[in-house]
Amino acid sequence: VEHVHDDAHRHLRVVAVHAAGYREVQDPARSLSSPIRLEPWGRIEGTLTVGGRPASNCAVRLDSSRLPLADTPHASLRLGARSDSQGRFAIPLVPRGEFVVYPVIANTYCRGVLVTVEPGCTQRVDIVIGGGQAITGRFAWAEQGVQIHWNSPAHQFSLTGRPSQPAPAGTVETSRDAQGGFVSLDFAVGEDGAFRVDAIPEGTYRLEAQIGRERADGALVLPPPPPLGGVAREVVVKGVRDGTAARPLDLGVLEVKRLNQRPEETQEASK
């Protein structure tokens, strides 16, 4: 049992959590004279499909659809699951209420689906992401004889832009699609500079790399100095056509130059 209180406003909420169920009491002063009866947990089950195929090993998160005011006492639960090889997922121990179920793909919070969970019931939800297109390529340092540890935390690789298609009906905007559908994500790069970013919605984006400075032992330099070099490119991503996702957009080798040579800004036509 947890007490969530706000002395300034004299609010008190009692949250009871047990393996058998969950219950929040909004005004315990009136109800603590009688036993608090737990409500049995609900459950959410479903599938995640990206580009017409089951999406495996993707995080699926659950957030309450009601955002409390800053001065309102509240309790929060962080629930989630990970999809299996068939794209199936299950989130147990869900209390009564409205929630947004959303997947996290390529470190990106995708559009979510609003669901209502009742005590002791299982809510089914199938999340379909419109596929978009994967982006692949490889970063390479433009100068000969310079060794770059591409997967160093000193570097930053990002993709920003605005999808050209609105959110599908029945979906809810989440942090990925804040500010009118704007997408901003960081992605990982392998030791050889190769990268792949999956399930990017149709639209025009800016892909950018900033190469930081690191010590000889690979440790970060603090405070971070100005970047050593960088590169930027505009990319046009296709969506699904006739139910088929576009093949990956291969950007080839992207040459990274020192900052005293302004990072190239080139346009890559969709392929």
Short mmCIF file of N, CA and C in Angstrom, two decimals, residues 16 48 54 59 66 77-78 111 113 125 132 134 140 147 169 203 205 238 262:
data_model
loop_
_atom_site.label_atom_id
_atom_site.label_comp_id
_atom_site.label_asym_id
_atom_site.label_seq_id
_atom_site.Cartn_x
_atom_site.Cartn_y
_atom_site.Cartn_z
N ALA A 16 -3.34 0.56 -3.51
CA ALA A 16 -3.11 -0.79 -3.01
C ALA A 16 -2.74 -1.70 -4.18
N LEU A 48 2.01 -7.18 -33.13
CA LEU A 48 2.65 -6.01 -33.71
C LEU A 48 3.12 -6.37 -35.12
N PRO A 54 5.26 -9.69 -39.15
CA PRO A 54 5.32 -9.65 -37.68
C PRO A 54 6.63 -9.00 -37.24
N ALA A 59 9.93 -3.60 -28.13
CA ALA A 59 9.30 -3.20 -26.88
C ALA A 59 7.91 -2.64 -27.16
N ARG A 66 -4.54 9.47 -19.34
CA ARG A 66 -4.87 10.67 -18.57
C ARG A 66 -3.62 11.22 -17.92
N LEU A 77 2.00 3.70 -13.07
CA LEU A 77 2.52 2.36 -13.31
C LEU A 77 3.21 2.34 -14.67
N ARG A 78 4.40 1.78 -14.73
CA ARG A 78 5.10 1.64 -16.00
C ARG A 78 5.06 0.17 -16.39
N ARG A 111 3.29 5.67 -33.07
CA ARG A 111 1.92 5.99 -32.73
C ARG A 111 1.28 4.85 -31.94
N VAL A 113 -2.16 3.02 -29.72
CA VAL A 113 -3.58 2.69 -29.85
C VAL A 113 -4.22 2.83 -28.47
N VAL A 125 -5.57 -6.06 -28.75
CA VAL A 125 -5.19 -4.93 -29.59
C VAL A 125 -4.13 -5.40 -30.59
N GLY A 132 6.49 1.86 -43.79
CA GLY A 132 7.51 2.83 -44.13
C GLY A 132 8.63 2.16 -44.90
N ALA A 134 13.04 0.98 -44.58
CA ALA A 134 14.30 0.91 -43.84
C ALA A 134 15.34 1.76 -44.57
N ALA A 140 31.95 6.73 -43.38
CA ALA A 140 33.39 6.55 -43.56
C ALA A 140 34.07 7.90 -43.44
N GLN A 147 41.60 6.73 -37.85
CA GLN A 147 40.77 5.65 -37.33
C GLN A 147 39.66 6.24 -36.45
N ALA A 169 -6.53 6.38 -38.44
CA ALA A 169 -7.67 6.49 -37.54
C ALA A 169 -7.53 5.50 -36.39
N GLY A 203 8.03 10.08 -45.90
CA GLY A 203 8.27 11.50 -45.67
C GLY A 203 9.70 11.88 -46.05
N TYR A 205 13.33 13.48 -44.64
CA TYR A 205 14.06 13.56 -43.38
C TYR A 205 15.48 14.07 -43.60
N LYS A 238 9.86 6.18 -48.73
CA LYS A 238 8.60 5.73 -49.29
C LYS A 238 7.80 4.98 -48.25
N ARG A 262 32.78 22.28 -44.27
CA ARG A 262 31.35 22.24 -43.95
C ARG A 262 30.73 20.91 -44.37
#
